[in-house]
XYZ file of C-alpha atoms in Angstrom:
510
model
C -120.536 -338.319 208.958
C -120.448 -341.189 206.488
C -117.802 -343.902 206.683
C -116.963 -346.693 204.282
C -115.559 -350.137 205.027
C -112.056 -350.835 203.733
C -110.515 -354.223 202.982
C -106.782 -354.680 203.504
C -104.943 -357.524 201.782
C -101.233 -358.371 201.599
C -99.376 -359.814 198.622
C -95.737 -360.566 197.934
C -93.699 -358.080 195.934
C -93.451 -359.273 192.342
C -96.862 -360.945 192.241
C -99.638 -359.656 190.054
C -101.407 -356.718 191.631
C -104.612 -358.068 190.114
C -104.618 -360.749 192.808
C -105.524 -358.177 195.461
C -109.076 -358.986 196.488
C -111.210 -356.022 197.369
C -114.209 -356.854 199.469
C -113.038 -359.959 201.296
C -114.060 -360.476 204.893
C -110.580 -360.322 206.401
C -108.718 -357.407 207.994
C -111.334 -354.676 207.622
C -111.334 -351.254 209.208
C -113.263 -348.017 208.753
C -111.616 -345.293 206.703
C -113.474 -342.286 205.379
C -113.719 -342.350 201.583
C -110.835 -344.686 200.729
C -110.138 -348.288 199.841
C -106.625 -349.643 200.296
C -104.708 -352.725 199.253
C -101.480 -353.202 201.185
C -98.600 -354.620 199.130
C -95.826 -356.337 201.085
C -92.416 -356.059 199.420
C -89.752 -358.106 201.248
C -86.077 -357.301 201.207
C -86.165 -353.639 200.186
C -84.928 -352.275 203.525
C -81.964 -354.576 204.244
C -84.190 -357.566 204.789
C -87.105 -355.758 206.454
C -90.583 -355.819 204.970
C -91.812 -352.601 203.427
C -95.524 -351.989 203.077
C -96.921 -349.807 200.355
C -100.548 -348.740 200.661
C -102.185 -348.635 197.240
C -105.440 -346.704 197.366
C -108.191 -346.748 194.772
C -108.347 -342.965 195.267
C -105.082 -341.751 196.688
C -102.518 -344.088 195.086
C -99.427 -344.846 197.130
C -100.233 -342.982 200.343
C -97.599 -344.066 202.822
C -94.835 -346.544 203.421
C -93.060 -347.756 206.540
C -90.488 -350.306 207.583
C -92.030 -353.102 209.598
C -89.476 -352.612 212.349
C -90.023 -348.908 213.046
C -93.407 -348.141 211.429
C -92.151 -344.648 210.591
C -94.661 -342.714 208.458
C -93.332 -341.195 205.238
C -95.063 -338.334 203.415
C -95.150 -339.534 199.822
C -96.816 -336.399 198.506
C -93.827 -334.265 199.590
C -91.921 -332.595 196.755
C -88.510 -334.282 196.367
C -85.710 -332.601 194.450
C -83.648 -334.406 191.828
C -80.709 -336.244 193.360
C -82.164 -336.285 196.875
C -81.583 -339.450 198.904
C -84.762 -341.457 199.459
C -85.765 -343.356 202.593
C -87.786 -345.754 200.453
C -87.201 -347.228 196.967
C -87.728 -345.114 193.870
C -91.197 -345.866 192.486
C -91.402 -346.455 188.724
C -94.512 -347.134 186.641
C -94.178 -348.627 183.169
C -97.265 -348.139 181.002
C -97.437 -351.015 178.545
C -96.286 -354.617 178.736
C -94.815 -355.255 175.291
C -91.084 -355.820 174.698
C -90.245 -352.183 175.543
C -92.256 -352.082 178.764
C -91.280 -355.559 179.950
C -87.547 -354.949 179.431
C -87.713 -351.566 181.163
C -89.586 -353.139 184.088
C -87.091 -355.983 184.390
C -84.121 -353.613 184.641
C -85.834 -351.367 187.201
C -87.140 -354.212 189.368
C -83.911 -356.170 189.589
C -81.979 -353.023 190.491
C -83.850 -351.948 193.595
C -86.718 -349.854 192.211
C -90.302 -350.461 193.285
C -91.713 -351.252 189.853
C -95.252 -351.404 188.455
C -96.166 -352.481 184.925
C -99.671 -351.729 183.638
C -100.847 -353.765 180.641
C -104.425 -353.785 179.408
C -104.288 -356.875 177.182
C -102.273 -359.854 178.349
C -103.023 -361.919 175.208
C -102.134 -359.148 172.768
C -101.513 -360.364 169.198
C -100.021 -357.379 167.434
C -100.031 -357.433 163.595
C -96.309 -357.873 163.357
C -94.098 -359.940 161.095
C -92.465 -361.233 164.265
C -88.903 -361.249 162.884
C -86.114 -360.723 165.400
C -82.362 -360.504 164.702
C -79.917 -363.115 165.869
C -78.224 -360.700 168.271
C -81.486 -360.213 170.193
C -81.743 -363.914 171.027
C -78.356 -363.877 172.762
C -78.508 -360.358 174.149
C -81.905 -360.860 175.802
C -81.378 -364.528 176.741
C -84.416 -365.713 174.791
C -85.085 -369.469 175.070
C -85.320 -371.520 171.862
C -88.932 -372.533 172.527
C -90.253 -369.045 171.798
C -88.653 -369.079 168.319
C -91.164 -370.623 165.909
C -88.880 -370.762 162.886
C -85.219 -370.188 162.096
C -85.307 -368.460 158.734
C -82.104 -368.603 156.702
C -83.597 -368.095 153.240
C -85.565 -365.178 151.852
C -87.153 -364.383 148.534
C -87.397 -360.806 147.316
C -90.159 -360.581 144.708
C -90.295 -357.555 142.418
C -93.372 -355.807 140.963
C -92.999 -357.941 137.825
C -92.749 -361.074 140.012
C -89.045 -361.502 139.440
C -87.669 -363.567 142.326
C -84.256 -363.199 143.915
C -83.077 -365.713 146.510
C -81.239 -364.266 149.488
C -79.295 -366.089 152.172
C -76.284 -367.634 150.489
C -73.922 -365.467 152.545
C -75.293 -366.638 155.896
C -73.140 -368.887 158.060
C -74.619 -372.227 159.235
C -75.462 -370.831 162.684
C -76.962 -367.542 161.430
C -80.688 -367.032 161.017
C -83.601 -364.662 161.542
C -85.872 -365.754 164.379
C -89.634 -365.801 163.742
C -91.860 -365.365 166.782
C -95.487 -364.799 167.688
C -95.890 -361.593 169.648
C -98.272 -363.095 172.183
C -95.612 -365.704 173.040
C -92.624 -363.354 173.099
C -94.393 -360.596 175.036
C -95.754 -362.989 177.646
C -92.309 -364.475 178.234
C -90.734 -361.054 178.757
C -93.551 -359.967 181.109
C -93.226 -363.107 183.208
C -89.481 -362.607 183.478
C -89.959 -359.015 184.628
C -92.481 -360.259 187.188
C -90.019 -362.866 188.426
C -87.529 -360.081 189.166
C -90.096 -358.288 191.323
C -92.275 -356.235 188.983
C -95.858 -355.761 190.161
C -97.977 -356.494 187.083
C -101.366 -354.775 186.897
C -103.857 -356.024 184.324
C -105.621 -352.765 183.629
C -106.151 -349.817 181.329
C -104.114 -346.670 181.919
C -106.543 -343.729 181.773
C -104.320 -340.740 182.543
C -101.998 -339.108 185.059
C -101.336 -335.786 186.740
C -98.859 -334.106 189.072
C -100.867 -332.676 191.952
C -97.823 -331.226 193.706
C -96.102 -329.608 190.720
C -93.319 -330.760 188.407
C -91.148 -332.141 191.235
C -94.037 -333.956 192.873
C -95.209 -337.532 192.276
C -97.313 -338.610 189.330
C -100.805 -339.871 190.196
C -101.940 -342.519 187.706
C -105.594 -343.402 187.060
C -106.124 -347.050 186.127
C -109.132 -349.207 185.315
C -108.096 -352.429 187.040
C -109.567 -355.391 185.161
C -108.665 -357.921 187.803
C -107.293 -361.420 187.506
C -108.333 -363.367 184.434
C -109.363 -360.351 182.353
C -107.681 -360.176 178.952
C -108.818 -356.893 177.403
C -110.724 -353.688 177.927
C -113.836 -355.507 176.739
C -113.925 -357.217 180.120
C -115.693 -355.265 182.830
C -113.270 -353.364 185.061
C -113.472 -354.545 188.664
C -112.333 -351.275 190.160
C -110.873 -347.875 189.407
C -107.603 -347.298 191.171
C -104.940 -344.626 191.523
C -101.236 -345.186 191.902
C -98.596 -342.651 192.909
C -95.085 -343.017 191.503
C -91.955 -340.949 191.014
C -91.068 -341.858 187.427
C -93.212 -342.929 184.458
C -92.016 -344.833 181.392
C -94.418 -344.679 178.446
C -94.237 -347.979 176.550
C -97.861 -347.861 175.405
C -97.414 -348.027 171.664
C -97.997 -345.790 168.665
C -101.162 -344.251 170.135
C -99.457 -343.593 173.482
C -101.556 -341.764 176.075
C -98.391 -340.961 177.982
C -97.005 -339.200 174.898
C -100.165 -337.115 174.586
C -100.031 -336.097 178.254
C -96.462 -334.782 177.979
C -97.231 -333.196 174.585
C -94.569 -335.261 172.840
C -95.715 -334.213 169.363
C -97.199 -336.087 166.424
C -95.587 -338.307 163.841
C -96.521 -340.037 160.613
C -97.664 -343.600 161.088
C -98.344 -346.609 158.918
C -101.258 -348.996 159.174
C -100.063 -352.592 159.323
C -102.577 -355.292 158.409
C -101.951 -359.007 158.783
C -103.902 -362.215 158.351
C -102.740 -365.387 160.024
C -103.450 -368.163 157.552
C -103.262 -371.861 158.328
C -102.181 -373.816 155.271
C -101.755 -377.562 154.746
C -98.571 -379.340 155.780
C -97.223 -379.642 152.242
C -97.464 -375.894 151.675
C -96.207 -375.206 155.184
C -93.103 -377.246 154.423
C -92.280 -374.787 151.642
C -92.091 -372.023 154.265
C -90.201 -374.113 156.829
C -87.170 -371.802 156.856
C -88.217 -369.320 154.159
C -89.698 -365.828 154.324
C -91.007 -363.841 151.353
C -91.079 -360.081 150.776
C -93.135 -358.625 147.932
C -92.705 -355.085 146.617
C -94.878 -353.186 144.163
C -97.550 -350.499 143.987
C -100.155 -353.245 144.145
C -99.147 -354.489 147.619
C -98.111 -351.091 149.020
C -97.213 -347.692 147.575
C -94.532 -347.104 150.210
C -93.794 -350.369 152.027
C -93.757 -354.093 151.271
C -95.952 -357.153 151.672
C -94.784 -360.251 153.489
C -95.361 -363.937 154.022
C -93.560 -364.977 157.211
C -93.679 -368.512 158.673
C -94.971 -369.111 162.205
C -95.372 -372.240 164.307
C -98.295 -373.813 162.414
C -99.363 -371.034 160.028
C -98.059 -368.107 158.006
C -98.464 -364.393 158.638
C -99.505 -362.600 155.445
C -99.587 -358.827 155.612
C -98.731 -355.382 154.335
C -98.667 -351.760 155.436
C -98.865 -348.196 154.171
C -98.474 -344.606 155.326
C -99.728 -342.621 152.362
C -102.918 -344.518 151.474
C -104.355 -346.005 154.652
C -107.973 -346.284 153.368
C -106.799 -348.763 150.715
C -105.129 -351.163 153.154
C -107.594 -353.993 152.475
C -107.015 -353.658 148.730
C -103.304 -354.019 149.336
C -104.003 -357.069 151.494
C -106.024 -358.616 148.657
C -103.053 -357.994 146.393
C -100.514 -359.684 148.643
C -102.757 -362.760 148.819
C -103.000 -362.732 145.026
C -99.258 -362.419 144.642
C -98.615 -365.325 147.028
C -101.006 -367.326 144.851
C -101.027 -371.122 145.002
C -98.570 -371.178 147.911
C -101.371 -370.193 150.308
C -104.392 -371.377 148.301
C -106.987 -373.162 150.417
C -105.619 -371.709 153.622
C -107.937 -370.761 156.461
C -107.717 -367.285 157.957
C -107.511 -367.864 161.718
C -106.875 -364.289 162.836
C -106.958 -360.757 161.411
C -104.864 -358.007 163.010
C -104.366 -354.306 162.321
C -102.358 -351.672 164.183
C -100.648 -348.294 163.649
C -96.857 -348.339 163.284
C -94.792 -345.141 163.816
C -92.638 -343.905 160.976
C -90.073 -341.796 162.842
C -89.144 -340.777 166.419
C -91.370 -338.260 168.181
C -90.157 -334.654 168.484
C -90.069 -335.055 172.284
C -89.243 -338.297 174.099
C -88.358 -336.995 177.580
C -90.257 -334.547 179.757
C -89.397 -334.125 183.434
C -89.589 -337.548 185.064
C -91.344 -339.164 182.096
C -89.610 -341.083 179.289
C -90.941 -342.745 176.130
C -89.625 -346.025 174.728
C -90.489 -348.422 171.894
C -93.320 -347.519 169.519
C -94.426 -344.766 171.902
C -91.121 -343.030 171.165
C -91.337 -343.860 167.443
C -88.558 -346.438 167.276
C -89.567 -348.334 164.126
C -87.173 -348.309 161.190
C -88.174 -347.228 157.733
C -87.632 -349.519 154.749
C -87.675 -352.686 156.887
C -90.396 -351.692 159.376
C -88.507 -353.424 162.182
C -89.480 -352.524 165.731
C -89.252 -355.485 168.138
C -85.513 -355.318 168.794
C -85.472 -351.540 169.058
C -88.438 -351.608 171.438
C -86.765 -354.112 173.750
C -83.412 -352.350 173.519
C -84.842 -348.899 174.259
C -86.752 -350.276 177.243
C -83.638 -351.920 178.615
C -81.492 -348.810 178.081
C -84.086 -346.625 179.792
C -84.367 -349.046 182.728
C -80.593 -349.205 183.052
C -80.359 -345.406 183.125
C -83.065 -345.194 185.816
C -81.328 -347.822 187.947
C -77.849 -346.337 187.535
C -78.776 -342.692 188.023
C -80.951 -343.473 191.045
C -78.161 -345.527 192.624
C -80.278 -348.666 192.504
C -83.463 -346.899 193.549
C -81.968 -344.936 196.454
C -82.057 -341.432 194.961
C -84.630 -339.330 193.140
C -83.962 -338.774 189.431
C -85.060 -336.109 186.984
C -85.033 -335.181 183.311
C -81.273 -334.832 183.186
C -80.897 -338.412 184.394
C -83.394 -339.800 181.872
C -81.569 -337.993 179.089
C -78.616 -340.300 179.722
C -80.704 -343.037 178.067
C -81.827 -340.774 175.226
C -78.358 -339.463 174.379
C -76.902 -342.960 174.407
C -79.736 -344.211 172.173
C -79.331 -341.448 169.600
C -75.554 -341.884 169.412
C -75.850 -345.616 168.882
C -78.793 -345.897 166.486
C -79.196 -342.579 164.649
C -77.005 -343.806 161.713
C -79.161 -346.944 161.324
C -82.389 -344.941 161.135
C -80.877 -342.423 158.734
C -79.535 -345.034 156.317
C -82.863 -346.909 156.200
C -84.756 -343.651 155.731
C -82.624 -342.854 152.686
C -83.067 -346.367 151.272
C -86.844 -346.116 151.545
C -86.910 -342.742 149.786
C -84.729 -344.053 146.963
C -86.157 -347.523 146.363
C -89.829 -347.370 147.405
C -90.798 -344.344 145.311
C -91.800 -346.217 142.131
C -92.078 -349.685 140.646
C -89.008 -348.967 138.519
C -86.996 -348.237 141.658
C -88.351 -351.387 143.302
C -87.282 -353.476 140.310
C -83.821 -351.992 140.661
C -83.838 -352.740 144.383
C -84.663 -356.419 143.839
C -82.052 -356.682 141.079
C -79.495 -355.125 143.406
C -80.264 -357.814 146.005
C -78.689 -360.428 143.691
C -75.282 -359.044 144.634
C -73.452 -361.189 147.167
C -71.854 -358.018 148.521
C -75.263 -356.415 149.105
C -76.586 -359.552 150.785
C -73.595 -359.801 153.111
C -73.803 -356.114 154.070
C -77.575 -356.302 154.585
C -77.588 -359.415 156.740
C -74.618 -358.331 158.843
C -76.314 -355.004 159.547
C -79.656 -356.632 160.359
C -78.486 -359.628 162.380
C -76.042 -357.684 164.542
C -77.673 -354.228 164.545
C -74.758 -352.182 163.332
C -74.167 -350.081 160.226
C -71.443 -352.176 158.598
C -68.723 -350.105 156.884
C -68.446 -351.047 153.229
C -65.527 -351.579 150.895
C -65.012 -348.299 148.952
C -64.375 -350.043 145.608
C -67.401 -352.306 145.991
C -69.491 -349.322 147.088
C -68.618 -347.448 143.870
C -69.447 -350.515 141.792
C -72.738 -350.825 143.658
C -73.599 -347.169 143.032
C -73.114 -347.477 139.272
C -74.900 -350.820 139.223
C -77.878 -349.328 141.074
C -78.117 -346.382 138.680
C -77.972 -348.777 135.712
C -80.713 -350.942 137.257
C -83.001 -347.943 137.798
C -82.471 -346.709 134.216
C -83.085 -350.195 132.836
C -86.232 -350.628 134.940
C -87.547 -347.228 133.813
C -86.965 -348.180 130.173
C -88.819 -351.458 130.621
C -91.711 -349.684 132.315
C -92.135 -347.332 129.331
C -91.848 -350.182 126.817
C -94.040 -352.791 128.457
C -96.478 -350.722 130.488
C -97.916 -351.892 133.815
C -96.932 -355.422 134.750
C -99.011 -355.921 137.911
C -102.623 -355.456 138.942
C -104.037 -353.690 141.970
C -105.451 -356.552 143.982
C -107.927 -357.705 141.351
C -109.435 -361.087 142.076
C -110.908 -363.208 139.302
C -114.058 -365.035 140.192
C -114.211 -368.709 139.269
C-alpha cells in the first residue's frame, strides 16, 4: 500500500486561498492519495471556528465546529429549501465587476464564498465609462475615477461635429476608469467582507451526485504572485460547492457546461496611447465618439480620456476580420489630436451582443458578460455587470436565509425575473436605435444631426446617467420623429449627390 504525505495549513476566512502553502514542514500526516489545505473561517457558527478541508482531489470534504468536531457528509444530496448545519457554499467564477459584486453580497450575508480569477491584472479593452448612478450606488471612491467627463463630441461619417453636454448639471458627469483599477478595488472589497479569493484558472465542473448534489470544480491554482495563465500553475485543486455563479465573461466556460446557448458577439479592439500634455489637456473632460463605415460597419469608434493617456478603439460584429483596418481608421479620424502618441498597450476581447437563451440552470446562474448583459448601440457593460452580480448575490443571500438553507433554480430565478423586469425596456430601446441608426452612413449622419437637439441630449443623458428609460414628452417625441425622418432623407440625398465622403482606414505615407 502506497501512502502520500499531506501538508495541513490554516488561514483566516477572507484571505486569499493562494496563500495556502503546500509542502511546508508543519502539521503533516499520512493520507492515502489526497492533499488538504484546511481553511479556518471564524464566526460562522455563532462565534465558533469552522474548518473547511479543501482537497486538491476531493474539494470540500468535511466541515466541523471546533467545539463538537461533528463530521458532516458534504457529498450528501440536499434538497432545495433544506436547513443546513453549515453555511451555503458559493463559488463565483470570474473576478470582474460582476463576479466581485456577487461575491461581496454572498460573503457579507453568511455564505461561504469563493471567487476564482485567473488574471488579477486584467486590462480589458473597454472604454471604461461608468454612469453617475454607479458611483453612488456602489460606493466607489473618487480615486478610481480617472476623469469626470461632462462634454462629448459626436462626429459623423463626413466629420461633422456636434457638441453634447450642455444639458448636464454642474455635478453630473460620466466617470472614466481603467478596468484594472476598478476591478481590483471591487475584488479587494469582496475579500474584505470574507470572500476567499483564488488566483487560478477554472477548468470545469461536474455534479458527481446528480442534479441535487454539490458541484465539484477543477481549478489550476496559480499561487500567490501569479498574474495570468502564462505563469506555471503550482497545483491542480478541486473545490466542492453548492451554488455556482458564472461571471467568466463572453467566452464563459460555465455557460458552455450548462449549455446556455450561443449569441452573437463583437470584437472590441483598443489601443492605449500616451500623448503629450498639451494634447491631453484637450481631452481633460472630453470624450469623442466617431461613427461611419470606415471605423465600424455596425458600432462606433471612440477616444476616451484616462489618467495619463487616451483609449482609442472600435468594435464590430459583422466584419471581425477587418478590425485592425477599422482601428487604423479611427486613428486617422482622430488625426492631429493624437499625433505623435506612443501606443503603450493593445487590447482585444469579445463583447456579447444580446443575453444568452439560458441564464439559469439548476444551482448555476450567469451574470455580466457571461449572461450577455451588454447593451447595443452604446456597448455599455460595466454597470450592468456589477448590477447583475449584486442582484444575483442578493437573491442567493435572501433565499438561503443568509446562507442557512439550500437554494435551487427557483430561488435563482428571483434574480433573473427581477433583472428582466427592470432592464428589458432599456435593452429593447437600444436594440431598436442600433438597427435604425447604424445601418448606413446616411442614417449615421441623421443620428449625429439629431444629437444637436437639446431635448435628445437631455433624454439621452438622463437615461444613461441614472439607468432608466426616461418617458418623453409626446409633443416633443412627434417633433423628433419628423425631424429624424427629414434628417435621414436629407442625408440620403447628400450621399447620392456627393458620393463617399470618408475613406476606409487609408494611411498616406510621408
